[in-house]
Short mmCIF file of C-alpha atoms in Angstrom, two decimals:
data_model
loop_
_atom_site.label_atom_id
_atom_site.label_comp_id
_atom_site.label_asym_id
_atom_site.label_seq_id
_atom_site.Cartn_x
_atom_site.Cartn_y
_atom_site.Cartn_z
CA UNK N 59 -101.54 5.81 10.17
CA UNK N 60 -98.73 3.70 11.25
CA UNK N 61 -98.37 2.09 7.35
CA UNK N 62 -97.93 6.10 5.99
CA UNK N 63 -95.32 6.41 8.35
CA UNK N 64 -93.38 3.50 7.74
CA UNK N 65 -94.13 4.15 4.00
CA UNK N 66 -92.26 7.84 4.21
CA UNK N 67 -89.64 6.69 6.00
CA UNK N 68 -88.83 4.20 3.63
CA UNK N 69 -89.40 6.63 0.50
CA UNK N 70 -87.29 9.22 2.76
CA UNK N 71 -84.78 6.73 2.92
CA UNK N 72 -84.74 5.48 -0.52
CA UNK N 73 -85.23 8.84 -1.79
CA UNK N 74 -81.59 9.83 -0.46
CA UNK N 75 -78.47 9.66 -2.72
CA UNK N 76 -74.86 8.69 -1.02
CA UNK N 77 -72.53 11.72 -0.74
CA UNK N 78 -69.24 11.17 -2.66
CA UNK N 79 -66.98 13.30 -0.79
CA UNK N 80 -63.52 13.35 -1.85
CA UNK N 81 -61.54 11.44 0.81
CA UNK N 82 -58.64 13.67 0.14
CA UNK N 83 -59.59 17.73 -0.25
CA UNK N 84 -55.50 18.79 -0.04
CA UNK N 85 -54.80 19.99 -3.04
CA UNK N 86 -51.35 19.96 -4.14
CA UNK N 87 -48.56 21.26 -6.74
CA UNK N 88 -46.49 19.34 -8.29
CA UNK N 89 -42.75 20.45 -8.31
CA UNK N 90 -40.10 19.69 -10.77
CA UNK N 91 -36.30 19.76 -11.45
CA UNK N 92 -35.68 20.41 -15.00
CA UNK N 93 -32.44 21.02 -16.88
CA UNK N 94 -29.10 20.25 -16.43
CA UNK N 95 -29.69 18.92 -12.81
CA UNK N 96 -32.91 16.84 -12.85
CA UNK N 97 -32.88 15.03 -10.07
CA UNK N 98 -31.37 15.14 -6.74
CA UNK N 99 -28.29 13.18 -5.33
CA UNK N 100 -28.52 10.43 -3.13
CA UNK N 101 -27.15 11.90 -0.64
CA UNK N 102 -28.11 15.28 -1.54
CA UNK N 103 -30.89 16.95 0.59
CA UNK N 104 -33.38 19.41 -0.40
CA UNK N 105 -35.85 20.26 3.12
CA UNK N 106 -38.73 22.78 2.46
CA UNK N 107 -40.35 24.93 4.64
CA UNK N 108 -42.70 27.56 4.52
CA UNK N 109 -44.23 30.29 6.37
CA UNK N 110 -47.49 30.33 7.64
CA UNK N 111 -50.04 33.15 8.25
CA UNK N 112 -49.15 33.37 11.62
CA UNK N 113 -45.78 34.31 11.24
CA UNK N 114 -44.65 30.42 12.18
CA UNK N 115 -43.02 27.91 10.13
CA UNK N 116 -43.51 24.09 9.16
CA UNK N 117 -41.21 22.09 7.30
CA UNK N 118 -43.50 20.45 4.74
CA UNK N 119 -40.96 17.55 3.17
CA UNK N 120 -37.48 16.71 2.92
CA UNK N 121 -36.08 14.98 -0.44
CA UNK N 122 -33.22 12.73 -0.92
CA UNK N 123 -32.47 11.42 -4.62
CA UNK N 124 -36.07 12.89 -5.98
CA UNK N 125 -36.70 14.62 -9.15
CA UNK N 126 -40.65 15.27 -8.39
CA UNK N 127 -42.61 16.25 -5.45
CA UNK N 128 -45.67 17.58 -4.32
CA UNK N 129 -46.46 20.00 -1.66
CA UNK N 130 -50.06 21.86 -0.54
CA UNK N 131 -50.76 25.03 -1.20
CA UNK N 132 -51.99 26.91 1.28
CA UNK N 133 -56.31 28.82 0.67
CA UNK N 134 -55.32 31.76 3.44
CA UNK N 135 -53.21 34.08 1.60
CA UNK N 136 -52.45 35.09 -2.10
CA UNK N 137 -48.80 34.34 -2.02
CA UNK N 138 -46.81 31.36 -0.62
CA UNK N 139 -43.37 31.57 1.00
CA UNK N 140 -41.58 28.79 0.24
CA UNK N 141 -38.12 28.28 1.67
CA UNK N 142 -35.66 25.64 0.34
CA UNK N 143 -32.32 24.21 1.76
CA UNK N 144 -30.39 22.28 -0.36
CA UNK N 145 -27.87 20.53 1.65
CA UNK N 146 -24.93 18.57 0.01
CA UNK N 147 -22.69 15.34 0.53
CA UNK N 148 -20.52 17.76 2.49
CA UNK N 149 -22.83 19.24 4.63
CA UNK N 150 -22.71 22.85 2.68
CA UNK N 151 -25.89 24.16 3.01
CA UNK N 152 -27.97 26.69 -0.10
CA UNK N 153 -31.31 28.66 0.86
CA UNK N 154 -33.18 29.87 -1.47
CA UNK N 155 -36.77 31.73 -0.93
CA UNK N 156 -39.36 30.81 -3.70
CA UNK N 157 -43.29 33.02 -3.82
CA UNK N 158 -45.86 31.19 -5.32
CA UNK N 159 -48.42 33.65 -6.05
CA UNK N 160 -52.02 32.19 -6.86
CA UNK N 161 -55.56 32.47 -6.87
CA UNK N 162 -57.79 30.98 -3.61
CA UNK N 163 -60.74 29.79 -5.74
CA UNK N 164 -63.70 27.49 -3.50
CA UNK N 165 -64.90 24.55 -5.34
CA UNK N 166 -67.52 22.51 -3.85
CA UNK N 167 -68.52 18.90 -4.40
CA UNK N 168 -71.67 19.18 -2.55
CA UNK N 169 -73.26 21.03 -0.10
CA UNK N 170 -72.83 18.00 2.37
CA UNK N 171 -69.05 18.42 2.03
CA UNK N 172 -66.47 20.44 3.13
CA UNK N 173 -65.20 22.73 0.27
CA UNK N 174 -61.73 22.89 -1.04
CA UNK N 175 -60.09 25.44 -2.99
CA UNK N 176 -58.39 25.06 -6.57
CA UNK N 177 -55.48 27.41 -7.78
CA UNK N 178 -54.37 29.30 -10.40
CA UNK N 179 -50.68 29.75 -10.44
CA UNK N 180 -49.98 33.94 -11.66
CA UNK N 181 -46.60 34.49 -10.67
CA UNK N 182 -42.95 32.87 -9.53
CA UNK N 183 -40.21 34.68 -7.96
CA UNK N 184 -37.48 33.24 -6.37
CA UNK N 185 -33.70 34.05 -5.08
CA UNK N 186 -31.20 32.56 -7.24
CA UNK N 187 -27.99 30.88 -4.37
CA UNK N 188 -29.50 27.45 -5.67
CA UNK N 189 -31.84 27.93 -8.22
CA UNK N 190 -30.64 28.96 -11.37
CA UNK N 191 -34.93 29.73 -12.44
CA UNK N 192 -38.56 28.76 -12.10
CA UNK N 193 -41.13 28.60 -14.38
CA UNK N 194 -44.93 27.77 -14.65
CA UNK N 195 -45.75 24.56 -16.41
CA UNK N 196 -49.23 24.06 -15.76
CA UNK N 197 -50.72 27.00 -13.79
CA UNK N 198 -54.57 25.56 -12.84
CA UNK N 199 -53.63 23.54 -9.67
CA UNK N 200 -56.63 20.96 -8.51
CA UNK N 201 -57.11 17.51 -7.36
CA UNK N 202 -54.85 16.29 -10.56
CA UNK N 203 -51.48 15.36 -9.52
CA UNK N 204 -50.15 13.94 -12.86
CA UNK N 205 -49.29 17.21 -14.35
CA UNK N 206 -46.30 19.02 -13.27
CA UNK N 207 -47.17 22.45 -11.94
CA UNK N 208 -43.66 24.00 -11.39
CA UNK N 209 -40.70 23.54 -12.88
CA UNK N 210 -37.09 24.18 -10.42
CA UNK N 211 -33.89 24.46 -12.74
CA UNK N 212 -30.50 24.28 -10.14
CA UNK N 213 -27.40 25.94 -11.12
CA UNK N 214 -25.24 23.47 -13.01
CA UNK N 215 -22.26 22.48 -11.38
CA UNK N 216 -19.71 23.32 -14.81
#
């Protein structure tokens, strides 16, 4: 009786396949600048917040001399508010308000691990102190962060 039992165990054991969870479920969109002003300034600014579900705010990043970024998107609601401050050399400060509407879609690895959601980017609106426009370059938003998602264009300085 004893030899079954070590015999299933072992079979149970051997039987059993490793779980390959993603170590990293955030998924992310990739932001940016495009056109006349492609990159920020080195001593140019750009801090983003955005409001949560709760009515609160989080700054998610700020950015000195970048011309791509990446922030999460939030699996709670169908729209993110996305508020940017562009702050120059001067200390002049430019908000702008960005909505990133999407889909919430759940994708699931396996049933062992915890699920995460993918996007799909419908709609951009945004005020225009800053931002000149905003378009979508790639709207399926997933664990690839090589593509850019969103495209920024700033008002030129001419």
């Amino acid at each position: 009786m004893r030899k079954i039992g070590i015999a299933l165990s072992l079979s149970l054991l051997l039987s059993c396949s490793s779980i390959d969870c993603p170590l990293n479920n955030t998924v992310s969109a990739v932001y940016t600048l495009g056109g006349d002003v492609s990159s920020l300034g080195a001593a140019d600014t750009l801090t983003i917040w955005t409001i949560l579900a709760n009515g609160n705010d989080t700054v998610l990043n700020s950015f000195t001399s970048a011309s791509t970024f990446t922030l999460p998107i939030s699996y709670h609601q169908p729209t993110d508010v996305l508020v940017l401050c562009y702050t120059d050399t001067v200390g002049t400060h430019l908000l702008d308000t960005l909505y990133v509407s999407k889909t919430n879609e759940p994708h699931f690895e396996s049933v062992d691990c915890n699920p995460s959601f993918f996007h799909e980017l419908t709609n951009l609106q945004c005020t225009h102190h800053m931002l000149d426009s905003v378009s979508i370059a790639q709207p399926s938003v997933n664990y690839d962060t090589k593509k850019t998602h969103i495209y920024l264009y700033f008002h030129s300085d001419d």
